[in-house]
Structures are given as structure tokens and as C-alpha cells.
Coordinates of N, CA and C in Angstrom, one line a residue:
G1 N 0.8 -1.2 0.0 CA 0.0 0.0 0.0 C 0.9 1.2 0.0
A2 N 0.2 2.3 -0.2 CA 0.9 3.6 -0.3 C 1.3 4.1 1.1
A3 N 2.3 4.9 1.2 CA 2.7 5.4 2.5 C 1.7 6.4 3.1
I4 N 1.5 6.4 4.4 CA 0.6 7.3 5.0 C 1.4 8.5 5.6
T5 N 1.0 9.7 5.3 CA 1.8 10.9 5.7 C 1.0 11.6 6.8
V6 N 1.6 12.6 7.4 CA 1.0 13.4 8.4 C -0.2 14.2 7.7
S7 N 0.0 14.6 6.4 CA -1.0 15.2 5.7 C -2.2 14.3 5.5
D8 N -2.0 13.0 5.2 CA -3.1 12.1 5.1 C -3.9 11.9 6.4
L9 N -3.1 11.9 7.5 CA -3.7 11.8 8.8 C -4.6 13.0 9.1
A10 N -4.0 14.2 8.8 CA -4.8 15.4 9.0 C -6.1 15.4 8.2
D11 N -5.9 15.0 6.9 CA -7.1 15.0 6.0 C -8.2 14.0 6.6
A12 N -7.8 12.9 7.0 CA -8.7 11.9 7.6 C -9.4 12.4 8.8
A13 N -8.6 13.2 9.6 CA -9.2 13.7 10.9 C -10.0 15.0 10.6
G14 N -9.9 15.6 9.4 CA -10.6 16.8 9.1 C -10.0 18.0 9.8
I15 N -8.6 18.0 9.9 CA -8.0 19.2 10.5 C -6.8 19.6 9.6
A16 N -6.3 20.8 9.9 CA -5.2 21.3 9.1 C -3.9 20.5 9.6
R17 N -3.0 20.4 8.6 CA -1.7 19.7 8.8 C -1.0 20.4 9.9
G18 N -1.0 21.7 9.9 CA -0.3 22.5 11.0 C -0.8 22.2 12.4
T19 N -2.1 21.8 12.5 CA -2.6 21.5 13.8 C -1.9 20.3 14.4
I20 N -1.6 19.3 13.6 CA -0.9 18.2 14.1 C 0.5 18.6 14.6
Y21 N 1.2 19.4 13.7 CA 2.6 19.8 14.1 C 2.6 20.7 15.3
N22 N 1.5 21.5 15.5 CA 1.5 22.4 16.6 C 1.1 21.7 17.9
N23 N 0.5 20.6 17.8 CA -0.1 19.9 19.1 C 0.6 18.6 19.4
V24 N 1.5 18.1 18.6 CA 2.1 16.8 18.8 C 3.6 17.1 19.0
S25 N 4.2 16.6 20.0 CA 5.6 16.9 20.3 C 6.5 16.4 19.2
D26 N 6.2 15.2 18.6 CA 7.0 14.7 17.5 C 6.1 14.0 16.5
P27 N 5.7 14.7 15.5 CA 4.8 14.2 14.5 C 5.2 12.9 13.8
K28 N 6.5 12.7 13.7 CA 7.0 11.4 13.1 C 6.7 10.2 14.0
K29 N 6.5 10.5 15.3 CA 6.2 9.4 16.2 C 4.7 9.2 16.2
L30 N 3.9 10.1 15.8 CA 2.4 10.1 15.9 C 1.8 8.8 15.3
L31 N 2.2 8.4 14.1 CA 1.7 7.3 13.4 C 2.0 6.0 14.2
G32 N 3.2 5.9 14.7 CA 3.5 4.8 15.6 C 2.7 4.7 16.9
E33 N 2.5 5.9 17.4 CA 1.6 6.0 18.7 C 0.2 5.6 18.4
V34 N -0.3 6.0 17.2 CA -1.7 5.6 16.8 C -1.7 4.1 16.7
A35 N -0.7 3.5 16.0 CA -0.6 2.0 15.8 C -0.6 1.3 17.2
S36 N 0.2 1.9 18.1 CA 0.2 1.3 19.4 C -1.1 1.4 20.1
A37 N -1.8 2.5 20.0 CA -3.2 2.6 20.6 C -4.1 1.6 20.0
L38 N -4.1 1.4 18.6 CA -4.9 0.5 18.0 C -4.6 -1.0 18.4
S39 N -3.4 -1.2 18.6 CA -3.0 -2.6 19.1 C -3.5 -2.8 20.5
Q40 N -3.3 -1.8 21.3 CA -3.8 -2.0 22.7 C -5.3 -2.2 22.8
E41 N -6.0 -1.5 22.0 CA -7.5 -1.7 21.9 C -7.8 -3.1 21.5
M42 N -7.1 -3.6 20.5 CA -7.3 -5.0 20.0 C -6.9 -6.0 21.1
L43 N -5.8 -5.8 21.8 CA -5.4 -6.7 22.9 C -6.5 -6.7 24.0
L44 N -7.1 -5.6 24.3 CA -8.2 -5.6 25.3 C -9.4 -6.4 24.8
R45 N -9.7 -6.3 23.5 CA -10.8 -7.0 22.9 C -10.5 -8.5 22.9
T46 N -9.2 -8.8 22.6 CA -8.8 -10.2 22.5 C -8.9 -10.8 23.9
E47 N -8.4 -10.1 24.9 CA -8.5 -10.6 26.3 C -9.9 -10.9 26.7
A48 N -10.8 -10.0 26.4 CA -12.2 -10.1 26.7 C -12.8 -11.3 26.0
T49 N -12.4 -11.5 24.7 CA -12.9 -12.6 23.9 C -12.5 -14.0 24.5
M50 N -11.3 -14.0 25.1 CA -10.7 -15.3 25.6 C -10.9 -15.5 27.1
R51 N -11.8 -14.8 27.7 CA -12.0 -14.9 29.2 C -12.1 -16.4 29.6
A52 N -12.8 -17.2 28.9 CA -13.1 -18.6 29.3 C -12.0 -19.5 28.8
V53 N -11.0 -19.1 28.1 CA -9.9 -19.9 27.6 C -8.8 -20.0 28.7
V54 N -8.6 -21.2 29.2 CA -7.6 -21.3 30.3 C -6.2 -21.7 29.8
D55 N -6.1 -22.6 28.8 CA -4.9 -23.2 28.3 C -4.1 -22.0 27.7
P56 N -2.9 -21.8 28.2 CA -2.1 -20.6 27.7 C -1.6 -20.9 26.2
A57 N -1.5 -22.1 25.8 CA -1.1 -22.4 24.4 C -2.3 -22.0 23.5
E58 N -3.5 -22.4 23.9 CA -4.7 -22.0 23.1 C -4.9 -20.5 23.1
R59 N -4.6 -19.8 24.2 CA -4.7 -18.3 24.3 C -3.8 -17.7 23.3
V60 N -2.5 -18.2 23.2 CA -1.6 -17.6 22.3 C -2.0 -17.8 20.9
A61 N -2.5 -19.0 20.5 CA -2.9 -19.3 19.2 C -4.2 -18.5 18.8
T62 N -5.1 -18.4 19.7 CA -6.4 -17.7 19.5 C -6.1 -16.2 19.3
G63 N -5.2 -15.7 20.1 CA -4.9 -14.2 20.0 C -4.4 -13.9 18.6
L64 N -3.4 -14.7 18.1 CA -2.9 -14.6 16.8 C -4.0 -14.7 15.8
R65 N -4.8 -15.7 15.9 CA -5.8 -15.9 14.8 C -6.9 -14.7 14.9
L66 N -7.2 -14.2 16.0 CA -8.1 -13.0 16.1 C -7.5 -11.8 15.4
F67 N -6.2 -11.6 15.6 CA -5.6 -10.4 14.9 C -5.7 -10.6 13.4
V68 N -5.4 -11.8 12.9 CA -5.4 -12.1 11.5 C -6.8 -12.0 10.9
R69 N -7.8 -12.5 11.6 CA -9.2 -12.4 11.1 C -9.6 -10.9 11.1
R70 N -9.2 -10.1 12.1 CA -9.6 -8.7 12.1 C -8.9 -8.0 10.9
A71 N -7.7 -8.4 10.6 CA -7.0 -7.7 9.4 C -7.8 -8.0 8.1
H72 N -8.4 -9.2 8.0 CA -9.2 -9.5 6.9 C -10.5 -8.7 6.9
E73 N -11.1 -8.5 8.1 CA -12.4 -7.9 8.2 C -12.3 -6.3 8.1
D74 N -11.2 -5.8 8.6 CA -11.0 -4.4 8.6 C -9.5 -4.1 8.0
Q75 N -9.5 -4.1 6.7 CA -8.2 -4.1 6.0 C -7.4 -2.7 6.3
D76 N -8.1 -1.6 6.5 CA -7.5 -0.4 6.8 C -6.7 -0.5 8.1
W77 N -7.4 -1.1 9.1 CA -6.8 -1.3 10.4 C -5.6 -2.2 10.3
G78 N -5.7 -3.3 9.5 CA -4.6 -4.2 9.4 C -3.4 -3.6 8.6
R79 N -3.7 -2.8 7.6 CA -2.7 -2.1 6.8 C -1.9 -1.2 7.7
F80 N -2.6 -0.4 8.5 CA -2.0 0.6 9.4 C -1.1 -0.1 10.3
L81 N -1.6 -1.2 11.0 CA -0.8 -1.9 12.0 C 0.5 -2.5 11.3
T82 N 0.3 -3.2 10.2 CA 1.4 -3.8 9.6 C 2.5 -2.8 9.1
Q83 N 2.0 -1.6 8.7 CA 3.0 -0.6 8.3 C 3.7 0.1 9.4
F84 N 3.1 0.3 10.6 CA 3.7 1.1 11.6 C 4.1 0.4 12.9
T85 N 3.7 -0.8 13.0 CA 4.0 -1.5 14.3 C 5.5 -1.8 14.5
L86 N 6.1 -2.5 13.6 CA 7.5 -2.9 13.8 C 8.4 -1.8 13.6
S87 N 8.0 -0.7 12.8 CA 8.9 0.3 12.4 C 9.0 1.4 13.5
H88 N 8.2 1.3 14.6 CA 8.2 2.4 15.5 C 8.7 1.9 16.9
A89 N 9.7 2.7 17.4 CA 10.4 2.3 18.6 C 9.5 2.2 19.8
T90 N 8.4 3.0 19.9 CA 7.6 3.0 21.1 C 6.7 1.7 21.1
L91 N 6.8 0.9 20.1 CA 6.0 -0.3 20.0 C 6.7 -1.6 20.5
R92 N 7.9 -1.4 21.0 CA 8.6 -2.6 21.5 C 7.7 -3.4 22.5
G93 N 6.9 -2.7 23.3 CA 6.1 -3.3 24.3 C 4.8 -3.8 23.8
I94 N 4.5 -3.7 22.5 CA 3.2 -4.0 22.0 C 2.6 -5.4 22.4
M95 N 3.5 -6.4 22.4 CA 3.1 -7.8 22.7 C 3.5 -8.2 24.1
H96 N 3.8 -7.2 25.0 CA 4.4 -7.6 26.3 C 3.3 -7.7 27.3
E97 N 2.1 -7.5 27.0 CA 1.1 -7.6 28.1 C 0.4 -8.9 28.1
P98 N -0.8 -9.1 27.6 CA -1.5 -10.4 27.8 C -0.7 -11.5 27.1
P99 N -0.2 -11.4 25.9 CA 0.5 -12.5 25.3 C 1.8 -12.9 26.1
A100 N 2.5 -11.9 26.6 CA 3.7 -12.3 27.3 C 3.3 -13.0 28.6
R101 N 2.3 -12.6 29.2 CA 1.8 -13.3 30.5 C 1.4 -14.8 30.2
D102 N 0.7 -15.0 29.1 CA 0.3 -16.3 28.7 C 1.5 -17.2 28.3
I103 N 2.5 -16.6 27.6 CA 3.7 -17.3 27.3 C 4.5 -17.6 28.5
A104 N 4.7 -16.7 29.5 CA 5.4 -17.0 30.7 C 4.7 -18.1 31.5
H105 N 3.4 -18.0 31.5 CA 2.6 -19.1 32.2 C 2.8 -20.4 31.6
A106 N 2.8 -20.5 30.2 CA 3.0 -21.7 29.5 C 4.4 -22.3 29.8
V107 N 5.4 -21.5 29.9 CA 6.7 -21.9 30.2 C 6.8 -22.4 31.6
E108 N 6.2 -21.7 32.5 CA 6.2 -22.0 33.9 C 5.6 -23.4 34.2
V109 N 4.5 -23.7 33.5 CA 3.8 -25.0 33.7 C 4.2 -26.1 32.8
G110 N 5.3 -25.8 32.0 CA 5.8 -26.8 31.1 C 5.1 -27.0 29.8
R111 N 4.1 -26.2 29.6 CA 3.3 -26.3 28.3 C 4.1 -25.9 27.1
F112 N 5.0 -24.9 27.3 CA 5.9 -24.5 26.2 C 7.3 -25.0 26.7
K113 N 8.0 -25.6 25.8 CA 9.3 -26.3 26.1 C 10.5 -25.4 25.8
F114 N 10.6 -24.2 26.4 CA 11.8 -23.5 26.3 C 12.0 -22.7 27.6
V115 N 13.2 -22.2 27.8 CA 13.6 -21.6 29.1 C 13.1 -20.1 29.2
P116 N 12.8 -19.7 30.4 CA 12.3 -18.3 30.6 C 13.2 -17.2 29.9
A117 N 14.5 -17.4 29.8 CA 15.3 -16.4 29.2 C 15.0 -16.3 27.7
Q118 N 14.3 -17.2 27.1 CA 13.9 -17.2 25.7 C 12.6 -16.5 25.5
I119 N 11.9 -16.1 26.5 CA 10.5 -15.5 26.4 C 10.6 -14.3 25.5
P120 N 11.5 -13.3 25.7 CA 11.5 -12.1 24.8 C 11.7 -12.5 23.3
A121 N 12.5 -13.5 23.0 CA 12.6 -13.9 21.6 C 11.3 -14.5 21.1
F122 N 10.7 -15.3 21.9 CA 9.4 -15.9 21.5 C 8.3 -14.8 21.3
V123 N 8.3 -13.8 22.2 CA 7.3 -12.8 22.0 C 7.6 -12.0 20.7
A124 N 8.9 -11.8 20.4 CA 9.2 -11.1 19.1 C 8.8 -12.0 17.9
M125 N 9.0 -13.3 18.1 CA 8.6 -14.2 17.0 C 7.1 -14.2 16.8
L126 N 6.4 -14.2 17.9 CA 4.9 -14.2 17.8 C 4.4 -12.9 17.2
A127 N 5.0 -11.7 17.6 CA 4.6 -10.4 17.0 C 4.9 -10.4 15.5
G128 N 6.1 -10.8 15.1 CA 6.5 -10.8 13.7 C 5.7 -11.7 12.9
T129 N 5.4 -12.9 13.4 CA 4.6 -13.9 12.7 C 3.1 -13.4 12.5
T130 N 2.6 -12.8 13.6 CA 1.2 -12.2 13.5 C 1.1 -11.2 12.4
L131 N 2.1 -10.2 12.5 CA 2.1 -9.1 11.5 C 2.2 -9.6 10.1
A132 N 3.1 -10.6 9.9 CA 3.4 -11.2 8.5 C 2.1 -11.9 8.0
A133 N 1.4 -12.6 8.9 CA 0.2 -13.3 8.5 C -0.9 -12.3 8.2
M134 N -1.0 -11.2 9.0 CA -1.9 -10.1 8.6 C -1.6 -9.6 7.3
N135 N -0.4 -9.3 7.0 CA 0.0 -8.7 5.7 C -0.3 -9.6 4.6
S136 N -0.1 -10.9 4.8 CA -0.3 -11.9 3.7 C -1.8 -11.9 3.4
V137 N -2.7 -11.8 4.4 CA -4.1 -11.8 4.1 C -4.5 -10.5 3.4
I138 N -4.0 -9.3 3.9 CA -4.3 -8.0 3.3 C -3.9 -8.0 1.8
R139 N -2.8 -8.6 1.5 CA -2.3 -8.7 0.1 C -3.0 -9.7 -0.7
G140 N -3.9 -10.5 -0.1 CA -4.7 -11.5 -0.8 C -3.9 -12.8 -1.1
E141 N -2.8 -13.0 -0.5 CA -2.0 -14.2 -0.7 C -2.5 -15.5 0.0
Q142 N -3.2 -15.3 1.1 CA -3.8 -16.4 1.8 C -5.2 -15.9 2.4
T143 N -6.0 -16.9 2.7 CA -7.2 -16.6 3.4 C -6.9 -16.3 4.9
W144 N -7.8 -15.6 5.6 CA -7.5 -15.4 7.0 C -7.4 -16.7 7.8
R145 N -8.3 -17.6 7.4 CA -8.3 -18.9 8.1 C -7.0 -19.6 7.9
D146 N -6.5 -19.7 6.7 CA -5.2 -20.4 6.5 C -4.1 -19.7 7.1
A147 N -4.0 -18.4 6.9 CA -2.8 -17.6 7.4 C -2.9 -17.7 9.0
G148 N -4.0 -17.6 9.6 CA -4.1 -17.6 11.0 C -3.8 -18.9 11.6
S149 N -4.5 -20.0 11.1 CA -4.3 -21.3 11.6 C -2.9 -21.9 11.4
N150 N -2.4 -21.7 10.1 CA -1.0 -22.2 9.9 C 0.0 -21.5 10.7
S151 N -0.1 -20.2 10.8 CA 0.9 -19.4 11.6 C 0.8 -19.8 13.1
A152 N -0.4 -19.9 13.6 CA -0.5 -20.3 15.0 C 0.0 -21.7 15.2
E153 N -0.3 -22.6 14.3 CA 0.2 -24.0 14.5 C 1.7 -24.0 14.5
L154 N 2.3 -23.3 13.6 CA 3.8 -23.3 13.6 C 4.4 -22.6 14.9
I155 N 3.8 -21.6 15.4 CA 4.2 -21.0 16.6 C 4.1 -22.0 17.8
L156 N 3.0 -22.7 17.9 CA 2.8 -23.7 18.9 C 3.8 -24.8 18.8
R157 N 4.1 -25.2 17.6 CA 5.0 -26.3 17.3 C 6.4 -25.9 17.7
A158 N 6.8 -24.6 17.4 CA 8.1 -24.0 17.8 C 8.2 -24.0 19.3
A159 N 7.1 -23.9 20.0 CA 7.1 -23.9 21.5 C 7.2 -25.2 22.1
G160 N 7.1 -26.3 21.3 CA 7.1 -27.6 21.8 C 5.8 -28.4 21.9
V161 N 4.7 -27.8 21.4 CA 3.4 -28.5 21.4 C 3.5 -29.5 20.2
S162 N 3.0 -30.7 20.4 CA 3.0 -31.7 19.3 C 2.2 -31.2 18.1
A163 N 2.6 -31.7 17.0 CA 1.9 -31.3 15.7 C 0.4 -31.6 15.8
A164 N 0.1 -32.8 16.3 CA -1.4 -33.2 16.3 C -2.1 -32.3 17.2
E165 N -1.6 -32.0 18.4 CA -2.3 -31.1 19.4 C -2.4 -29.7 18.8
A166 N -1.3 -29.2 18.3 CA -1.3 -27.8 17.7 C -2.4 -27.7 16.6
R167 N -2.4 -28.7 15.7 CA -3.5 -28.7 14.7 C -4.9 -28.7 15.3
G168 N -5.1 -29.5 16.3 CA -6.4 -29.5 17.0 C -6.7 -28.1 17.6
I169 N -5.8 -27.5 18.2 CA -6.0 -26.2 18.8 C -6.4 -25.1 17.8
V170 N -5.6 -25.1 16.7 CA -5.8 -24.0 15.7 C -7.0 -24.3 14.7
T171 N -7.6 -25.4 14.8 CA -8.7 -25.7 13.9 C -10.1 -25.5 14.7
R172 N -10.0 -25.2 16.0 CA -11.2 -24.9 16.8 C -11.9 -23.7 16.2
E173 N -13.2 -23.7 16.3 CA -13.9 -22.5 15.9 C -13.5 -21.3 16.6
L174 N -13.2 -20.2 15.9 CA -12.8 -18.9 16.5 C -14.0 -18.2 17.0
P175 N -13.9 -17.8 18.3 CA -15.1 -17.0 18.8 C -15.2 -15.6 18.2
P176 N -16.4 -15.1 18.2 CA -16.6 -13.7 17.7 C -15.7 -12.8 18.6
L177 N -15.2 -11.7 18.0 CA -14.4 -10.8 18.8 C -15.3 -10.0 19.7
A178 N -14.8 -9.8 21.0 CA -15.6 -9.0 21.9 C -15.7 -7.6 21.4
P179 N -16.8 -6.9 21.7 CA -17.0 -5.5 21.3 C -15.9 -4.6 21.9
E180 N -15.7 -3.5 21.3 CA -14.8 -2.5 21.8 C -15.2 -2.1 23.2
Q181 N -14.2 -2.0 24.0 CA -14.4 -1.6 25.4 C -14.8 -0.1 25.4
D182 N -15.8 0.2 26.3 CA -16.2 1.6 26.3 C -15.1 2.6 26.6
G183 N -15.0 3.6 25.8 CA -14.1 4.7 26.1 C -12.7 4.5 25.4
T184 N -12.5 3.3 24.8 CA -11.2 3.1 24.2 C -10.9 4.1 23.1
Q185 N -11.8 4.3 22.2 CA -11.6 5.2 21.1 C -11.5 6.6 21.6
R186 N -12.3 7.0 22.6 CA -12.2 8.3 23.2 C -10.8 8.6 23.8
K187 N -10.2 7.6 24.5 CA -8.9 7.7 25.1 C -7.9 7.8 24.0
M188 N -8.0 7.1 22.9 CA -7.1 7.2 21.8 C -7.1 8.6 21.2
R189 N -8.3 9.1 21.0 CA -8.5 10.4 20.4 C -7.8 11.5 21.3
R190 N -8.1 11.4 22.6 CA -7.5 12.3 23.5 C -5.9 12.2 23.5
K191 N -5.4 11.0 23.4 CA -4.0 10.8 23.4 C -3.3 11.3 22.2
A192 N -4.0 11.1 21.0 CA -3.5 11.7 19.7 C -3.7 13.2 19.7

């Protein structure tokens, strides 16, 4: 897709470009901050969707699949995240909340077969795999079902889950995404 500029953002918001420059400390960071806010909103919705899911391996796989499905359903959202998430320094912590807790729990209980010191590398692998799968769906290279399930299966297998069990987890019906939490968009608008 085409690059998004501060002018594009101003046009979409219905404000003058100068307004952004006058009200944002570093306009170059703005797009990354917006991507971070969009990711946080999605993480909250993913957490709400998975309230009843106890198995940390299933939670990791389901979270990945929910992000990929949403990229299919809302391609502007997906395009924005795939363009600005990894390229922005403030987003290093994007996957360090619910997914990192699930990963640490999976390691702690022996569900994932790697050492705690490898958790940051696994979180990075999960983030990169999720964004790549989203991008593949947006570009029309794979369906969201294939991209999400195959990526989640390989992530689980990399963590030490057997091939058969991983396939079983990633072929379960994906629940509907929980609705947006009240006030998330308002907080994002205020922050921006």
C-alpha cells in the first residue's frame, strides 16, 4: 500500500496539517503511537474474547488468529498496523502484556518447552509472525483462516506443542471478537 503521511492523517481527521505539528511533540512518532493505541485496543478485545480460555497455548494461538481475522475484516486497520507497528520504537512493548503473560505461564507450567530467558525472543517471533500473517491476508496471498491457523500452528510447534495437538487447537472455531471496550476510542483520540 501507499505510505501514510501526516497530511493524510490530518485529512482523515478533518484538521489542518499544521494543527498536528502544533499539538504533537514529535509528528514522526504520531503514526506509531496511533498504531500502538490500535494494538492496545485490540489486545483488550482479545483478552475479553478469551476470558473462558484457560490453556495458555490455546490463548496464544487464538490471539494470533483473532488479529489475522480482524485484518481481513478491517483491512485499513490491518494495513495501518502492519505498516507502523514494527517500524516504531515505542511499540517494542506491544506484545508484552497479555501474550507475554500467557507465554510466561505456558513456560512455567511446562506447556511450552523453552527456558524463561527465551521468552523475549518468543514474544518477538509471535509479533512478527502475526504481522506477517496479517500482511499476507491483506495482500490476498492467503485466506485469514489459512494464514491464522497455519501461523498459529507453527508458533505452537516451535514452542514444543506436538503437531497433532497444535493442529487441534488451531482448527477450533474462532469465537466472535468481543466488542470494543467503552471509552477506548475516546482515550485514543485524547492521546492523539
